[in-house]
mmCIF file of N, CA and C and ligand atoms in Angstrom:
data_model
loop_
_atom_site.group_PDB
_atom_site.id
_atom_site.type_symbol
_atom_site.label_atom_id
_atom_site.label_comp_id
_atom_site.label_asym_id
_atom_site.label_seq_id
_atom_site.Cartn_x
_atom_site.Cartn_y
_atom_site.Cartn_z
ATOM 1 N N UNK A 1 41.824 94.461 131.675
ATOM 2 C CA UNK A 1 41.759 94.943 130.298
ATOM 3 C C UNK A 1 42.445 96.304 130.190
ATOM 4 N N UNK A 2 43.215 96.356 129.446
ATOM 5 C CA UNK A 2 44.194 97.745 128.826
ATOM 6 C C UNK A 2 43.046 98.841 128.447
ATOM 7 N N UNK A 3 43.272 100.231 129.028
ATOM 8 C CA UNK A 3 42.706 100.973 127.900
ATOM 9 C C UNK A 3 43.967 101.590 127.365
ATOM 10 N N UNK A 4 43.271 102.853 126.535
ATOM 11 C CA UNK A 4 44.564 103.479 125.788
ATOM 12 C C UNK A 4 44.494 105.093 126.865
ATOM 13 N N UNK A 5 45.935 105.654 127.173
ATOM 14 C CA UNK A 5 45.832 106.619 127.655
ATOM 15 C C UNK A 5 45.288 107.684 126.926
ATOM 16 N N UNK A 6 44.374 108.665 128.148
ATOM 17 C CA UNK A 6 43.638 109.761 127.123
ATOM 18 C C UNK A 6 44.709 111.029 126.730
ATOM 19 N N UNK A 7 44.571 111.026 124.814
ATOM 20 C CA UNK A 7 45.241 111.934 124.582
ATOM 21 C C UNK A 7 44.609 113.304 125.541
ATOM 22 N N UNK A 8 45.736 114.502 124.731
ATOM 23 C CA UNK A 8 45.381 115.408 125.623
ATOM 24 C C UNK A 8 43.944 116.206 124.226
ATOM 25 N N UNK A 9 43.834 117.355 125.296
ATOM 26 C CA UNK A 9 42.332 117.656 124.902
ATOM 27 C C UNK A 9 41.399 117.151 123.542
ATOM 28 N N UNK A 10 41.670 116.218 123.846
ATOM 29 C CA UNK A 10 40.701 115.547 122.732
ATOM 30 C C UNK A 10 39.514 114.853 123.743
ATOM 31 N N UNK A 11 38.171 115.180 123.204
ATOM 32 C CA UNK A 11 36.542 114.649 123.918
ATOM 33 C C UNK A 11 36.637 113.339 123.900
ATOM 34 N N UNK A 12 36.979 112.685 122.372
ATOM 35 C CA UNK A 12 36.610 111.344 122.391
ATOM 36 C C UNK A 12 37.613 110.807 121.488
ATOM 37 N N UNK A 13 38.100 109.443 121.787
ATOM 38 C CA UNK A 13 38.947 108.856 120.647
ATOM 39 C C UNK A 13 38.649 107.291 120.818
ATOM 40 N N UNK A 14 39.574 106.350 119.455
ATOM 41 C CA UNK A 14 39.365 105.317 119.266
ATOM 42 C C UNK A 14 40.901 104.828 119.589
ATOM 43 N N UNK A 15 40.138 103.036 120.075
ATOM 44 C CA UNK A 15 41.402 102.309 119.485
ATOM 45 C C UNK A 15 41.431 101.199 118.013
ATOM 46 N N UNK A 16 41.446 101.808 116.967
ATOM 47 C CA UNK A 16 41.240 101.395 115.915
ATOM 48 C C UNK A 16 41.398 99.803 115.363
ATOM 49 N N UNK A 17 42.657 99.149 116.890
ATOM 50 C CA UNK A 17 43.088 97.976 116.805
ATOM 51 C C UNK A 17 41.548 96.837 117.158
ATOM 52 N N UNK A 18 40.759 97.925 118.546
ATOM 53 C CA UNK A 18 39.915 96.745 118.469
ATOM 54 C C UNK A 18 38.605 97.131 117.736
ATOM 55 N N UNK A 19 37.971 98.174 116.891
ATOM 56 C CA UNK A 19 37.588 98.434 116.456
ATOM 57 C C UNK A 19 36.916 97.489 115.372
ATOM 58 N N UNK A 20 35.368 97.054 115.123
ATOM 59 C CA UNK A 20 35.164 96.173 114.188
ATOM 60 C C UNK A 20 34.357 96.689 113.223
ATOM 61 N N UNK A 21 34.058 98.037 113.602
ATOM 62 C CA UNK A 21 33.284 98.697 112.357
ATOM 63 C C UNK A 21 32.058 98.540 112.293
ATOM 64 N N UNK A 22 31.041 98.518 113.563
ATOM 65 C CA UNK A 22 30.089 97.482 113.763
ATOM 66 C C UNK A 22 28.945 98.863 113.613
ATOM 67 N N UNK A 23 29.291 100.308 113.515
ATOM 68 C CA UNK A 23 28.083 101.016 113.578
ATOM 69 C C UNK A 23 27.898 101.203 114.686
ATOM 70 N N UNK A 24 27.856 101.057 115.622
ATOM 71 C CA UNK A 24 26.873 100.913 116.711
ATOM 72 C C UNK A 24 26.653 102.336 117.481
ATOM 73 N N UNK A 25 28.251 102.329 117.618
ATOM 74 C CA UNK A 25 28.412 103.912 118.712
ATOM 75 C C UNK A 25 27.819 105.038 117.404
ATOM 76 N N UNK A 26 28.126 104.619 116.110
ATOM 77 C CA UNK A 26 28.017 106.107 115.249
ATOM 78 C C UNK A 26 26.289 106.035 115.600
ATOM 79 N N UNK A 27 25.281 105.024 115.524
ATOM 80 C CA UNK A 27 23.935 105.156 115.303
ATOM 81 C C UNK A 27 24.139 105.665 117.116
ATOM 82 N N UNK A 28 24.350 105.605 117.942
ATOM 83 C CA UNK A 28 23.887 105.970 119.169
ATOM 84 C C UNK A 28 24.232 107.584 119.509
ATOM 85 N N UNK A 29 25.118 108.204 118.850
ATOM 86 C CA UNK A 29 25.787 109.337 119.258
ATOM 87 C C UNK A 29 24.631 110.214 118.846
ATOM 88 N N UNK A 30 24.388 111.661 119.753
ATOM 89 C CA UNK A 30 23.393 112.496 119.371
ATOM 90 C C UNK A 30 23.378 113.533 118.898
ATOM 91 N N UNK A 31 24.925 113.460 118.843
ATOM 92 C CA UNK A 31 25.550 115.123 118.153
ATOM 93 C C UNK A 31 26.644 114.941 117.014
ATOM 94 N N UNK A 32 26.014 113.871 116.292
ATOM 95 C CA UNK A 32 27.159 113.600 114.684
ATOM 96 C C UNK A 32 28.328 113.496 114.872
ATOM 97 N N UNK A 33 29.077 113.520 115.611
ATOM 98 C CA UNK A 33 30.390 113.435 115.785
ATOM 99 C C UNK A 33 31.250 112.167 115.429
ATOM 100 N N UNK A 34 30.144 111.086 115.126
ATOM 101 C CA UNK A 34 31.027 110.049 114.498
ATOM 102 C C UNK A 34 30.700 109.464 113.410
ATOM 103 N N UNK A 35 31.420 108.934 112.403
ATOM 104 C CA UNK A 35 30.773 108.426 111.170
ATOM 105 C C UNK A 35 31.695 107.007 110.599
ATOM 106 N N UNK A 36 31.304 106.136 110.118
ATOM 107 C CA UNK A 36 32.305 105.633 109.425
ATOM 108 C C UNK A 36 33.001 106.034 108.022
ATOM 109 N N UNK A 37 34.189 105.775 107.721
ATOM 110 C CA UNK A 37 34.777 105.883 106.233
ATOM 111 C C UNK A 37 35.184 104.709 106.083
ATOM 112 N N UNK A 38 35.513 104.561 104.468
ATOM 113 C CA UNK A 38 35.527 103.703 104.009
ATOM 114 C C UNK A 38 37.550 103.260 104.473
ATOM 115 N N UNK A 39 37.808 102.234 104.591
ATOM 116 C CA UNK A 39 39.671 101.914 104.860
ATOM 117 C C UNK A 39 39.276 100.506 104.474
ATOM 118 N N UNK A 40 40.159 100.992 102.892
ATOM 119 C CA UNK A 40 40.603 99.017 102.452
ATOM 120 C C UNK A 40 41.468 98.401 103.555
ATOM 121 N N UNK A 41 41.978 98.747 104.130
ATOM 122 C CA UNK A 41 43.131 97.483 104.957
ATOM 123 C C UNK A 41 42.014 97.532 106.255
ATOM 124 N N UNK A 42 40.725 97.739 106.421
ATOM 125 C CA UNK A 42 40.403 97.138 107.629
ATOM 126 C C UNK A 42 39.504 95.547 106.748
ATOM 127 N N UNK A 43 39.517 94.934 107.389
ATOM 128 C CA UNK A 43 38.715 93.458 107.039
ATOM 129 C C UNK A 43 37.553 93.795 106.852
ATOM 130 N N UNK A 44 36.457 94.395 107.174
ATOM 131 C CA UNK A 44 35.456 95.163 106.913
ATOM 132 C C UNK A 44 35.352 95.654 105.948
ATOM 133 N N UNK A 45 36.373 97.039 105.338
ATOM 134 C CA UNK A 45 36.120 97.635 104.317
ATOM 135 C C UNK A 45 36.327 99.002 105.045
ATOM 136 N N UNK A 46 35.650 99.402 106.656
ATOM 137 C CA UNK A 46 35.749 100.315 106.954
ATOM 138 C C UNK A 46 35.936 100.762 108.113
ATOM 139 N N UNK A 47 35.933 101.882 108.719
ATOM 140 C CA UNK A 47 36.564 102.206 110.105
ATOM 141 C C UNK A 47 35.757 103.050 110.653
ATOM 142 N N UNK A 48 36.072 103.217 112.139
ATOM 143 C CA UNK A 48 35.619 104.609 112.712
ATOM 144 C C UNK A 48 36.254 106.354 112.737
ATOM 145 N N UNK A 49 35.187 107.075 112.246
ATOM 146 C CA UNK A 49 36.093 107.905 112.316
ATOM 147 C C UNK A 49 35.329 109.188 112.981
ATOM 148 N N UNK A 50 36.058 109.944 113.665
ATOM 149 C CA UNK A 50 35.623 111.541 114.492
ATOM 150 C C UNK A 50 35.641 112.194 113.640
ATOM 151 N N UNK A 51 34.375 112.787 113.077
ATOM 152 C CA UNK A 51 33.987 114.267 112.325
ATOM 153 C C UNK A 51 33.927 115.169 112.610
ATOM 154 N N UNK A 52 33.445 115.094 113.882
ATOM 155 C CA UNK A 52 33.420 116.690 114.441
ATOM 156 C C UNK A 52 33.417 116.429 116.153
ATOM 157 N N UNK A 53 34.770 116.509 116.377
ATOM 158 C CA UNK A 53 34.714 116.402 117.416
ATOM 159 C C UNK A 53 34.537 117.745 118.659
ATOM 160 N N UNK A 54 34.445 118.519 117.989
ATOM 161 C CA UNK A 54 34.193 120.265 118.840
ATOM 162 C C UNK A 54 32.454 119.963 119.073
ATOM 163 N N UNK A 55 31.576 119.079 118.377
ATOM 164 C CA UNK A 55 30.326 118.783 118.686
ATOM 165 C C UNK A 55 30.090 117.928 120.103
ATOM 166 N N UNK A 56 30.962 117.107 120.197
ATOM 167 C CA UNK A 56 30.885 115.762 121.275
ATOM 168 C C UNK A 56 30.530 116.754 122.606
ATOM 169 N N UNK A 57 29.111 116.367 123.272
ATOM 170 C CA UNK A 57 29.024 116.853 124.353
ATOM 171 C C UNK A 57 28.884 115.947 125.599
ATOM 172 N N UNK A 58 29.680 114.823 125.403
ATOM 173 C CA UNK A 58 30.477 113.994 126.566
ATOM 174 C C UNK A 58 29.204 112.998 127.373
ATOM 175 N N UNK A 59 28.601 112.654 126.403
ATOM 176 C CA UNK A 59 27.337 111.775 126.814
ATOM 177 C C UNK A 59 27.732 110.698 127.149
ATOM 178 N N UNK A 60 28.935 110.015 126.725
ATOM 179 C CA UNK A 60 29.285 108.757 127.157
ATOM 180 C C UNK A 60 28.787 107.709 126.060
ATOM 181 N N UNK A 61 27.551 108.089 125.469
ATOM 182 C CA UNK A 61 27.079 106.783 124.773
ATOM 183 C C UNK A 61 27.856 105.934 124.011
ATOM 184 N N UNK A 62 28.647 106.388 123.370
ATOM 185 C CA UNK A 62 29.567 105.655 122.626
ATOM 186 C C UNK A 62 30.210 104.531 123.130
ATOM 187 N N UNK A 63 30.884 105.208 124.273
ATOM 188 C CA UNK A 63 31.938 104.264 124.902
ATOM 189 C C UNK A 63 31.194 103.075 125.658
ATOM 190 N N UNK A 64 29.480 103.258 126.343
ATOM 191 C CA UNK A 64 28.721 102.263 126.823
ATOM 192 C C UNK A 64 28.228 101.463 126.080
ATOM 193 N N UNK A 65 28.314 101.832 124.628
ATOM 194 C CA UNK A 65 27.090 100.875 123.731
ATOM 195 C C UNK A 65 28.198 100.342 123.186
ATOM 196 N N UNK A 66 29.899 100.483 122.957
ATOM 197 C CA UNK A 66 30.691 99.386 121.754
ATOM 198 C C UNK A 66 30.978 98.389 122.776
ATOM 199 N N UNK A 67 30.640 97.201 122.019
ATOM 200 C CA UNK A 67 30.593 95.899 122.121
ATOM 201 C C UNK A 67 32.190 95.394 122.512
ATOM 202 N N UNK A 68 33.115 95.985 121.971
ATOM 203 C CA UNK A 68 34.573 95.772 121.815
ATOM 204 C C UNK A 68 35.408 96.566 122.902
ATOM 205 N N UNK A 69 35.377 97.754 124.062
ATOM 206 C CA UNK A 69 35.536 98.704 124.361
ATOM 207 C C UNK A 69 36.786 99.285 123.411
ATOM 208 N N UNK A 70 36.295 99.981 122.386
ATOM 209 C CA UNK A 70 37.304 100.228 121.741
ATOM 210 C C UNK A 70 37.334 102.268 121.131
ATOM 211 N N UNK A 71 36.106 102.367 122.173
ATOM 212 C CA UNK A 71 36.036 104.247 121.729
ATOM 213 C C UNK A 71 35.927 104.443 123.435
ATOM 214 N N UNK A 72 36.628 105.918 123.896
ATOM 215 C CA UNK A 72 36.839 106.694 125.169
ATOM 216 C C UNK A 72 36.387 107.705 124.736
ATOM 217 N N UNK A 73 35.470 108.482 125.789
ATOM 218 C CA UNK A 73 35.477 109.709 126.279
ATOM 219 C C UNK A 73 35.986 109.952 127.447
ATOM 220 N N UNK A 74 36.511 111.231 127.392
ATOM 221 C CA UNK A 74 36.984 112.408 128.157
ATOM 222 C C UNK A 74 36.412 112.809 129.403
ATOM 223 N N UNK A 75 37.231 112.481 130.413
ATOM 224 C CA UNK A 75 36.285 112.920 131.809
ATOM 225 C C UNK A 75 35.851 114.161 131.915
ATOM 226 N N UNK A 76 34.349 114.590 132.372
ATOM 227 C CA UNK A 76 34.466 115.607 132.404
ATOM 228 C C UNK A 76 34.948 117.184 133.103
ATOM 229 N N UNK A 77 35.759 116.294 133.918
ATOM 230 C CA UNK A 77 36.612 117.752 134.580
ATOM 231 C C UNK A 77 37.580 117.959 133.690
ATOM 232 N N UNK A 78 37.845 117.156 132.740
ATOM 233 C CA UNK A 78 39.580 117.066 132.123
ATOM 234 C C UNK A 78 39.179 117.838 130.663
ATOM 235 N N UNK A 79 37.736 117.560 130.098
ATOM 236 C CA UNK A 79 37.420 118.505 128.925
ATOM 237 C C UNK A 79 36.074 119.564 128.703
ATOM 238 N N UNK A 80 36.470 120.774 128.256
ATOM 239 C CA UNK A 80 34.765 121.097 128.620
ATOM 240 C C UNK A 80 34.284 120.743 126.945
ATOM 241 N N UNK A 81 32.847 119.953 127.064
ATOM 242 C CA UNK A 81 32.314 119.553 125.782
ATOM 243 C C UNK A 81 31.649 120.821 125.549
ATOM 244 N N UNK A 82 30.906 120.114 124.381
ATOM 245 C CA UNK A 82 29.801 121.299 123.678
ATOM 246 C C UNK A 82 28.420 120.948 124.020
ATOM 247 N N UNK A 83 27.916 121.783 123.684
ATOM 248 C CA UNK A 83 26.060 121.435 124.066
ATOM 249 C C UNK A 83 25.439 120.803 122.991
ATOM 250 N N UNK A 84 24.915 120.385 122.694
ATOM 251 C CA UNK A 84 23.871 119.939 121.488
ATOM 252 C C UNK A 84 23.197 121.476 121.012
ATOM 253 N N UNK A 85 23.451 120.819 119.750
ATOM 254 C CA UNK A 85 22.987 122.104 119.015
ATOM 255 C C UNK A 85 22.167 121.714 117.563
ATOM 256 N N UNK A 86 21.436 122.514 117.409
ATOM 257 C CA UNK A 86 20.443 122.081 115.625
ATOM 258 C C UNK A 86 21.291 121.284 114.998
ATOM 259 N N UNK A 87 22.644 122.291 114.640
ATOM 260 C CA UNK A 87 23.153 122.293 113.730
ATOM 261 C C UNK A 87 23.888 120.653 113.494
ATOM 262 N N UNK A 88 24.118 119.857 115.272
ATOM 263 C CA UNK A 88 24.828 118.538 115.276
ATOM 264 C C UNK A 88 23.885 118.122 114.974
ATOM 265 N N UNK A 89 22.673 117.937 115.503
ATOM 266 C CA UNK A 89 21.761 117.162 115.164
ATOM 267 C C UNK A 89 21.054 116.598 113.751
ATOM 268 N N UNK A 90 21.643 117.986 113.056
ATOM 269 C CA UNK A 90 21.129 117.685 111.652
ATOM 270 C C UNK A 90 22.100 116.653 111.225
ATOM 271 N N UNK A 91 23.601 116.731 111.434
ATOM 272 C CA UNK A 91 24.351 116.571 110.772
ATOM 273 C C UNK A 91 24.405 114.754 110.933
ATOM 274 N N UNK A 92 23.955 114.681 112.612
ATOM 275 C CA UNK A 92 23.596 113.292 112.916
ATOM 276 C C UNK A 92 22.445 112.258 112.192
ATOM 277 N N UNK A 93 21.657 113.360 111.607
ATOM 278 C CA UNK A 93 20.744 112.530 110.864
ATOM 279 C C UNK A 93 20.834 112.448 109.601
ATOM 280 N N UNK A 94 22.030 113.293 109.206
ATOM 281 C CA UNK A 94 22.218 113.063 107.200
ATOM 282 C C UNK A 94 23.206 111.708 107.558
ATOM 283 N N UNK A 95 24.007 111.564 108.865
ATOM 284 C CA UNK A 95 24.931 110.047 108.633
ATOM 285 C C UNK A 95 23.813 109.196 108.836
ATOM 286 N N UNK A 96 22.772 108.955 109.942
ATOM 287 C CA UNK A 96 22.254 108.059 109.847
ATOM 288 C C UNK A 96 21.453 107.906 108.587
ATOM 289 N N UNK A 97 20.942 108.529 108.167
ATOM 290 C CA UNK A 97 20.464 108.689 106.857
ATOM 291 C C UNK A 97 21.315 108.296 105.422
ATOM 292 N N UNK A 98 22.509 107.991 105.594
ATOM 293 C CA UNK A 98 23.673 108.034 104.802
ATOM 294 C C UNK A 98 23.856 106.531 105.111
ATOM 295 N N UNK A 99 23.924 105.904 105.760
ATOM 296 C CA UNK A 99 24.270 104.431 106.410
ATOM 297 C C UNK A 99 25.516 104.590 106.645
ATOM 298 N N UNK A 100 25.422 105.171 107.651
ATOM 299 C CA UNK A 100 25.919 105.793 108.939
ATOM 300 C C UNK A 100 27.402 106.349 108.668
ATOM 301 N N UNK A 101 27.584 106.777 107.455
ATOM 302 C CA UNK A 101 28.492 107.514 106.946
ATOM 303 C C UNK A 101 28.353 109.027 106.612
ATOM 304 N N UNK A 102 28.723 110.068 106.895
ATOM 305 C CA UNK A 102 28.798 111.654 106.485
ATOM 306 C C UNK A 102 28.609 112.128 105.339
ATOM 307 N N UNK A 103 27.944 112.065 104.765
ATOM 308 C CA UNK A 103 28.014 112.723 103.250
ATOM 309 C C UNK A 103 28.908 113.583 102.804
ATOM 310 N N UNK A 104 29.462 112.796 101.293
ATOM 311 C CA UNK A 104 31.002 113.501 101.143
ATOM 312 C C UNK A 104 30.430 115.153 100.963
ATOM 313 N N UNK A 105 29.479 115.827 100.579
ATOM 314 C CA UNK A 105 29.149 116.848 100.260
ATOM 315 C C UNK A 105 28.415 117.777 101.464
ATOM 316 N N UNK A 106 28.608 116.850 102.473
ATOM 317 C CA UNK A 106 27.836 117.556 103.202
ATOM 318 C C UNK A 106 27.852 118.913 103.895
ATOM 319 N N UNK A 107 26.981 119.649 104.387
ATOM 320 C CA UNK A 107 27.303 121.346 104.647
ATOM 321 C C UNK A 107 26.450 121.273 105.816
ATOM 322 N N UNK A 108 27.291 121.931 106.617
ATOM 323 C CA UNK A 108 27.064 122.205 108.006
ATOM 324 C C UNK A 108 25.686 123.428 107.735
ATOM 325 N N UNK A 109 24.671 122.883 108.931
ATOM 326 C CA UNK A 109 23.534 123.669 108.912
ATOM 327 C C UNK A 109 23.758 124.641 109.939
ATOM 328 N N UNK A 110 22.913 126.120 109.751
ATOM 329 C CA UNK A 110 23.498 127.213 110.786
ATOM 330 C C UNK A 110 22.850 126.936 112.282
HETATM 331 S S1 SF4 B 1 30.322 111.115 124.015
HETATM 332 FE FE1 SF4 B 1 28.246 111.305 123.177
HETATM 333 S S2 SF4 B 1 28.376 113.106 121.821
HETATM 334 FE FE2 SF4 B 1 30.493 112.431 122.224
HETATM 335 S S3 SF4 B 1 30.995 111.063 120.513
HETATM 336 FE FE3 SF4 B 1 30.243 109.792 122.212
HETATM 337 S S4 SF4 B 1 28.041 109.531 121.800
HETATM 338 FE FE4 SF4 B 1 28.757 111.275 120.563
HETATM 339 S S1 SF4 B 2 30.844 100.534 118.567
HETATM 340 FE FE1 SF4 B 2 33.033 100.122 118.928
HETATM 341 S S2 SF4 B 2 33.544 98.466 117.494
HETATM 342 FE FE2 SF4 B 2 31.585 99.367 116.798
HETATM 343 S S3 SF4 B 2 32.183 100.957 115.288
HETATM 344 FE FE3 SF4 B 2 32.063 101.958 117.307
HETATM 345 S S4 SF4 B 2 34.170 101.911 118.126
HETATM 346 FE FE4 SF4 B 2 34.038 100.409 116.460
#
């Protein structure tokens, strides 16, 4: 199985091709960093997308829980992540709270 080579300093990325929009990695992540938006040209309606990726503190969950392998993280000698902090955590629970989308209004807590 192909992966996609890891861009450079980026924590975490997608391959949007196999991507089915299924939620899964955004409900598992613990530091908000992923959400879906809405994209008419996916068959779904919508996609994955990185919100905050300076949050991702390289847990892996993402990439173990999609069904499709279609999201990577960053080894960790190759990126230094962030720690968990209030402020992701909140932000993780207004998407899950959102169905599993970011609130267009949303404001980062201190
Ligand atoms: S590695 Fe962990 S913190 Fe980073 S996006 Fe994946 S689930 Fe979220
Ligand atoms: S778990 Fe995989 S297929 Fe599902 S939304 Fe995330 S990246 Fe896409």
């Amino acid at each position: 199985m192909s992966t996609m080579a890891a861009p450079e300093n980026t924590p975490v990325w997608v391959n949007t091709d196999r991507c089915k929009a299924c939620d899964i990695c955004v409900d598992s992540c613990p530091a908000g960093v992923l959400s879906m938006k809405q994209e008419p040209t996916s068959v779904l309606g919508a996609m994955i997308s990185i919100v905050a990726p300076e949050s991702c503190i390289g847990c892996n969950e993402c990439e173990l829980v999609c069904p499709d392998f279609a999201i990577y993280v960053a080894e960790k000698k190759e990126f230094k992540f962030a720690k968990l902090t209030d402020a992701s955590k909140a932000r993780q629970e207004a998407i899950i709270n959102n169905g599993w989308r970011l609130p267009e209004d949303y404001k980062e807590a201190n």
